[in-house]
Amino acid sequence: MASMNMIQALNNALDITLASDPDTLIFGEDVGYFGGVFRVTDKLQEKHGLTRCFDAPISEGGIIAAAIGMGAYGLRPVVEIQFADYILPAYDQLVSEAARLRYRSGGEFWAPLTVRSPYGGGIFGGQTHSQSPEAIFAHITGLKTVIPSNPYDAKGLLIAAIECDDPVVFLEPKRIYNGPFDGRPDQAMKTWAGHKDAEVPEGHYTVPLGKAAITRPGSEVTVLAYGTMVHVALSAIEESGLDAELIDLRSIVPLDIDTIVASVKKTGRCVIVHEASRFSGFGAELSALIQERCFYHLKAPIGRVCGWDTPYPHAFEWDYFPGPARIIRALNSAMEN
Amino acid sequence: MASMNMIQALNNALDITLASDPDTLIFGEDVGYFGGVFRVTDKLQEKHGLTRCFDAPISEGGIIAAAIGMGAYGLRPVVEIQFADYILPAYDQLVSEAARLRYRSGGEFWAPLTVRSPYGGGIFGGQTHSQSPEAIFAHITGLKTVIPSNPYDAKGLLIAAIECDDPVVFLEPKRIYNGPFDGRPDQAMKTWAGHKDAEVPEGHYTVPLGKAAITRPGSEVTVLAYGTMVHVALSAIEESGLDAELIDLRSIVPLDIDTIVASVKKTGRCVIVHEASRFSGFGAELSALIQERCFYHLKAPIGRVCGWDTPYPHAFEWDYFPGPARIIRALNSAMEN
Amino acid sequence: MPDKTRLQLYIPKPQARPGEPVNFDGLVVPEAGSVRRPDPLGCEADMRDMPFSLVRVLDEGGHAVGPWAPDVSPDLLRKGLRAMLQTRLFDDKLFRLQRQGKTSFYMKSTGEEAIGAAQSLMLGQGDMCFPTYRVLSWLMARDYPLINLVNQLFSNEKDPLKGRQLPVLYSARDYGFYSLSGNLGSRFGHAVGWAMASAYRNDDKIALGYVGEGTTAEGDFHEALTFAGVYHAPAILCVTNNQWAISTFAGIANPRDTTFAAKAIGYGIPGLRVDGNDFLAVCAATQWAAERAHANLGSTLIEFFTYRAAGHSTSDDPTKYRPVDEPVHWPLGDPIVRLKTHLITIGEWDEARHDALTAELTEEINAAVREGEAVGTLGKSKPPVAEMFEGVFKEPDWRVIEQRKELGI
Amino acid sequence: MPDKTRLQLYIPKPQARPGEPVNFDGLVVPEAGSVRRPDPLGCEADMRDMPFSLVRVLDEGGHAVGPWAPDVSPDLLRKGLRAMLQTRLFDDKLFRLQRQGKTSFYMKSTGEEAIGAAQSLMLGQGDMCFPTYRVLSWLMARDYPLINLVNQLFSNEKDPLKGRQLPVLYSARDYGFYSLSGNLGSRFGHAVGWAMASAYRNDDKIALGYVGEGTTAEGDFHEALTFAGVYHAPAILCVTNNQWAISTFAGIANPRDTTFAAKAIGYGIPGLRVDGNDFLAVCAATQWAAERAHANLGSTLIEFFTYRAAGHSTSDDPTKYRPVDEPVHWPLGDPIVRLKTHLITIGEWDEARHDALTAELTEEINAAVREGEAVGTLGKSKPPVAEMFEGVFKEPDWRVIEQRKELGI
Ligand SMILES: Cc1ncc(C[n+]2csc(CCOP(=O)(O)OP(=O)(O)O)c2C)c(N)n1
Ligand SMILES: Cc1ncc(C[n+]2csc(CCOP(=O)(O)OP(=O)(O)O)c2C)c(N)n1
Ligand SMILES: [Mg+2]
Ligand SMILES: [Mg+2]
């Protein structure tokens, strides 16, 4: 066991994978010599060699296309897209190719690639370094989408993603790379040191895709969150004084529907939290699924606390970010009814 | 008034616009001399000249990028993407550029382009000529998305879209270009001749974006649909014998929330129908909105009848397509509770 | 400051539209054998003239001439002829069957058969081709079972792709034929990635990618070439310039003054421009590029200059957008006739054998069609509906399991 | 069949990394004045040598020599010098302010100031530049109010972009400066579309697009050039090859054997390769391309060969990935020093005036910063929060109206 922040945990997962599986390789913009703009691939080139971890042209579509071809050959590429906002130029490759290859070829070819990408807001990154595009992946049949919220999960989920034979979009909430963030920007920055989920086994382990975690058990209301918002929600719950059950989805495809439904049937109330803008966001699917499956158990409308339906605005970061105050309001409103 | 099918109505809308506004121009793959693979731009080049309606390279990203630049200059470009499945290579241009230009530039620049694209299934087009990607547009702040269901609306909505100062994705359900389709492939093809919504005024008119139509008033259950599914749902309603209210959304952004909420508050029951795959599809947002706003009026879970969560499969078109039988089952299940 | 005249928007037009006389003026066709053959192991910078010439081997009399004349056996040539003829006959048959409603869709490769056939025979079994929908002759040259094609075209119970994919969008891994899709260009980069993987693994396999000339306008084309150039990917990247992209002429993809092969220059890789209707020239260029790739010198871009003699697909009528007699005036001839003439010229073929071959192939095709018809044609037979739900992921998740139940299967 | 050796994956490496001696070997720098100047109205096919040379005007002694020496007034040169110096001083100041937390982010254009400044002065008021984040000198050359820059950089109440956009991603329509965004390359095609619109309207305006050499790898770059070539768009399309893309050297975007300017050849447009640290060469090339565009002959691709002397942004430390002394060894010198020397050489400038100018500009910048600080720096002041909800569409829809209420503003 070692105490690691999320960057170290991810780096460690990649290091272990490169060491144990010669069919894995890493490429992406600035990931080679420099070790990535967020340092997730730090020292991997030095340690494992030039062809195992190398720089790619600024061509997200080209990166994912090459990775699909490598996957079809029999490798297991792990690529980094420097910011999730910049996956969009490669969206067609992900949707029309990676996600569809196995199905359309009758199982002759498949693309076991992992697309890692720093994701989400809270770092004053403005419009194009803050977005949370998970919904546009969740809708795509054939793609898996994983979003860890802590170092332990980050490592275990990343290894699981790489070992998975399906294409996985692995979104890393950059705001919590270095420490958990409870949505209170005015308070001092925390590091991961001392956090229970920062205790990371040094060897190989996996956290299965499709299994949610109950971050905080509770009885009065269910809160669904992932990524950074797990910490924000937890802090809001604590402040609210409510006995809320907080579920960290960990992967949104596959989705752990059983854990969600069991919880909402128990509590009868639910609040969904995500950073992405609300309209047609992933919270909508969660809400729809729950009302379909728990209709007769619901005591109050399912609430959604999300980014507003505007682009991500630089100066208004904390007006936009769905912080604890808005979550508490939603919790109270769920309890009122 | 003339009786027109949808292709003729769309062609007529473009013809009128080219004639009246010198700042409009049309380009896209095969739209020039040939008049488009579905003939929507037939004769427009001949009539209005080479620079008003011309062929573009096979480069969806390039087409939309050029259109944005033209829009920024002061033109009002109308581009065709040959199939909605092929908008994906241009997704970044739509999302990161067209949809964000006005906001990020503080209103200095904007992109009043209209992206027309044949859309949806039911023509044995297989995976890449059948998809319904509306959800990935609906989630994008700054984009409008319009889906007509008949010739009258098609013309009026298209003129409104072109005249709109925001970027509009205009999805044309190709299965109903030549006639309404009620989801029963075994029955003889119908044409638009004689259909009340095929009576199209010859001159300029608009159908406002953001205003739904009540295709069939009713009291027992609300059915929400758009595009081809309006006809399929209507046929299912008729067969069911239920007094269902059928709402044709016509545009999903902006969404006519008032009409939807008023109807569901009245009926207490709701079934949502779309061709796109279910998970994180646009039906999820509709379901979430309704349960948020009509929770205390709902007598039964909101149902969703959608494409399955698989790619669009060629040989299984009619197993995949959400036809009348599945809609009737959902209606009955909404009534049972 | 320059004098500012009023600008005008230029929209290119093809040289002839229906009703106008066919016009191939400006098309410069060098004599067969007249173009130099650089050392395949040479430096790219010394080959920048190649994209502006046209490599041709077969002369008017059917002789193989000049430095590009490849050292290929008559056997290989006969195999090529057979594959091309098979493709032509199969296309004609299936086109008619589509008109009868037995398949939903069909696309011919008439006039372009030399390319896939020659490349299929020149490359090794383990090499991988990343095809377009117009490279059926690759499969024919490798004896892909006709019945597989027919079953997929009929979308019947025995469809090897399980009813999930359109007709003509084949996948045949064991025959070095990567999964096709409707999206244009999006597999060009896969070819490069596959080739990089082969190099990464110190394997000896190379990749072959194809796009149509119209498709070169996609960003994917550029991204693939960038990767190919930067990482010296052992790939042969081909542009099939058949002059048309549905109704759109090649001038809407690239100005007439340059060539598709010339795009190579900007990526630091050699570009060859080759007569695509000349089976021997295709062999020679492929061999040249393969030798270079195997020597770890990376990719070559080859423009095959050819002509799409038929319509784009069963969905269009080419006489609506080009002169009805344009195909017959194509200056580079018919690839089947040219190879046949060559074989006869060198004494390795004759009209009688040709007729016998035609009859034999026709019967093979008819037999395969009959066998497929017995299984069922479009709508009369289909794979088990459960196949709709399989293969989304390696293992089905709860959504498709539930939905399959909902559908009652 | 070629001999099959085992393949190896090639990964390019820069000539020097930290700790290694700086190495610019292989960089061929032709004498100033030695490269021919083709007729700007000439045929593209006759200019295919240009991408492989380097247009330079200023020689070692500060003289403007050769056929490219432009006919520009000393006044224009002094304006250019002023804009470049202003940019340099502003960059230094703001970089320090970022370190103090007064802005969230900053990017310098040190070493590349000649490009935007010269082009801004050579082009007309109605022309439109589609910038990257490294073309601040364009705005400086057009006297864009410094206070606007400062207010945006501080994201304060008077931010002209209303708090919605990152610092450095300016938009200044009236100054011919199109809205910047964080996405690389995605506005290159807008420049082409804008130019096509100008031609469509029979206007006389031309467009200027920029990308970094790293960004040429994006599909957008290729798609823009394809449109530019096909429709003869009146645009000047520039690649600023400053050798680095964050930590990645130019060889990861294009092999060393070719040039970025050579990409033009594949699109049928002229490609020029120009010393980007030579203000006069930039003027001359811009004038050449503008003349061609105005004559309805379409686009030119210009590679400006330059060097990013500073780090990529405030977020990186360049000594982590390149030799610490690489910038000072850049063989093409400092564009400000070179222009200053030229002006002194021709008797139109002197050290005293230079010092006075430096002092004047420094004071202007300090004044603007003080003014901006008085309004407020990052987090201390911001535009009205209602601006967050405006401008999503032309008219707000019910969602933002409701959400604004929910936020209580
Ligand atoms: C991404 C994408 N855009 C558009 C289409 C529609 N489309 C199918 S074939 C075709 C023409 C292709 O022309 P070319 O690349 O020259 O190939 P050819 O058909 O001549 O072999 C078009 C536009 C498509 N299939 N995919
Ligand atoms: C689409 C996209 N991908 C990646 C990035 C991250 N990024 C920002 S700047 C940069 C390097 C750009 O290099 P270059 O084009 O050479 O321009 P320079 O910074 O040298 O001026 C990268 C990779 C981005 N902003 N947008
Ligand atoms: Mg073609
Ligand atoms: Mg650079």
Short mmCIF file of C-alpha atoms and ligand atoms in Angstrom, two decimals, chain A residues 29-30 58 60 82-83 86 89 129, chain D residues 107 112 133-134 182-184 211-215 218 240 242 244-246 308 312, ligand 2:
data_model
loop_
_atom_site.label_atom_id
_atom_site.label_comp_id
_atom_site.label_asym_id
_atom_site.label_seq_id
_atom_site.Cartn_x
_atom_site.Cartn_y
_atom_site.Cartn_z
CA GLU A 29 -0.09 14.63 -27.59
CA ASP A 30 2.89 15.40 -25.33
CA ILE A 58 -2.12 17.04 -32.93
CA GLU A 60 -7.31 13.47 -32.28
CA GLN A 82 -5.24 16.11 -23.89
CA PHE A 83 -8.63 17.47 -22.80
CA TYR A 86 -10.84 17.80 -27.78
CA PRO A 89 -12.68 15.97 -33.65
CA HIS A 129 -10.89 22.94 -20.93
CA MET D 107 0.55 32.87 -23.61
CA GLU D 112 7.11 35.51 -33.53
CA TYR D 133 -3.46 32.67 -29.77
CA ARG D 134 0.01 33.81 -30.85
CA GLY D 182 -9.18 26.87 -27.43
CA ASN D 183 -9.74 24.25 -30.13
CA LEU D 184 -6.77 24.14 -32.43
CA VAL D 211 -2.36 27.60 -37.66
CA GLY D 212 0.68 26.43 -35.77
CA GLU D 213 2.87 23.77 -37.39
CA GLY D 214 1.66 21.24 -34.84
CA THR D 215 -1.93 22.00 -35.73
CA GLU D 218 -5.67 18.22 -37.69
CA THR D 240 3.50 29.42 -38.17
CA ASN D 242 7.79 27.84 -34.54
CA TRP D 244 7.46 23.39 -31.12
CA ALA D 245 3.96 22.33 -30.15
CA ILE D 246 4.07 22.43 -26.37
CA ARG D 308 8.87 29.92 -30.17
CA HIS D 312 4.15 27.36 -24.63
C1 LIG E 2 -8.09 20.26 -30.82
C2 LIG E 2 -7.04 20.52 -29.79
N1 LIG E 2 -6.18 19.55 -29.44
C3 LIG E 2 -5.25 19.76 -28.50
C4 LIG E 2 -5.14 20.97 -27.86
C5 LIG E 2 -4.09 21.20 -26.76
N2 LIG E 2 -3.03 22.11 -27.23
C6 LIG E 2 -3.08 23.42 -27.02
S1 LIG E 2 -1.84 24.26 -27.75
C7 LIG E 2 -1.14 22.82 -28.34
C8 LIG E 2 0.10 22.88 -29.19
C9 LIG E 2 -0.10 23.66 -30.46
O1 LIG E 2 1.08 23.68 -31.21
P1 LIG E 2 1.22 24.52 -32.56
O2 LIG E 2 0.07 24.25 -33.46
O3 LIG E 2 2.55 24.26 -33.12
O4 LIG E 2 1.07 26.04 -32.11
P2 LIG E 2 2.03 26.87 -31.17
O5 LIG E 2 1.56 26.69 -29.76
O6 LIG E 2 3.40 26.40 -31.38
O7 LIG E 2 1.87 28.29 -31.59
C10 LIG E 2 -1.91 21.72 -27.94
C11 LIG E 2 -1.59 20.33 -28.27
C12 LIG E 2 -6.06 21.96 -28.25
N3 LIG E 2 -6.05 23.17 -27.70
N4 LIG E 2 -6.99 21.72 -29.21
#
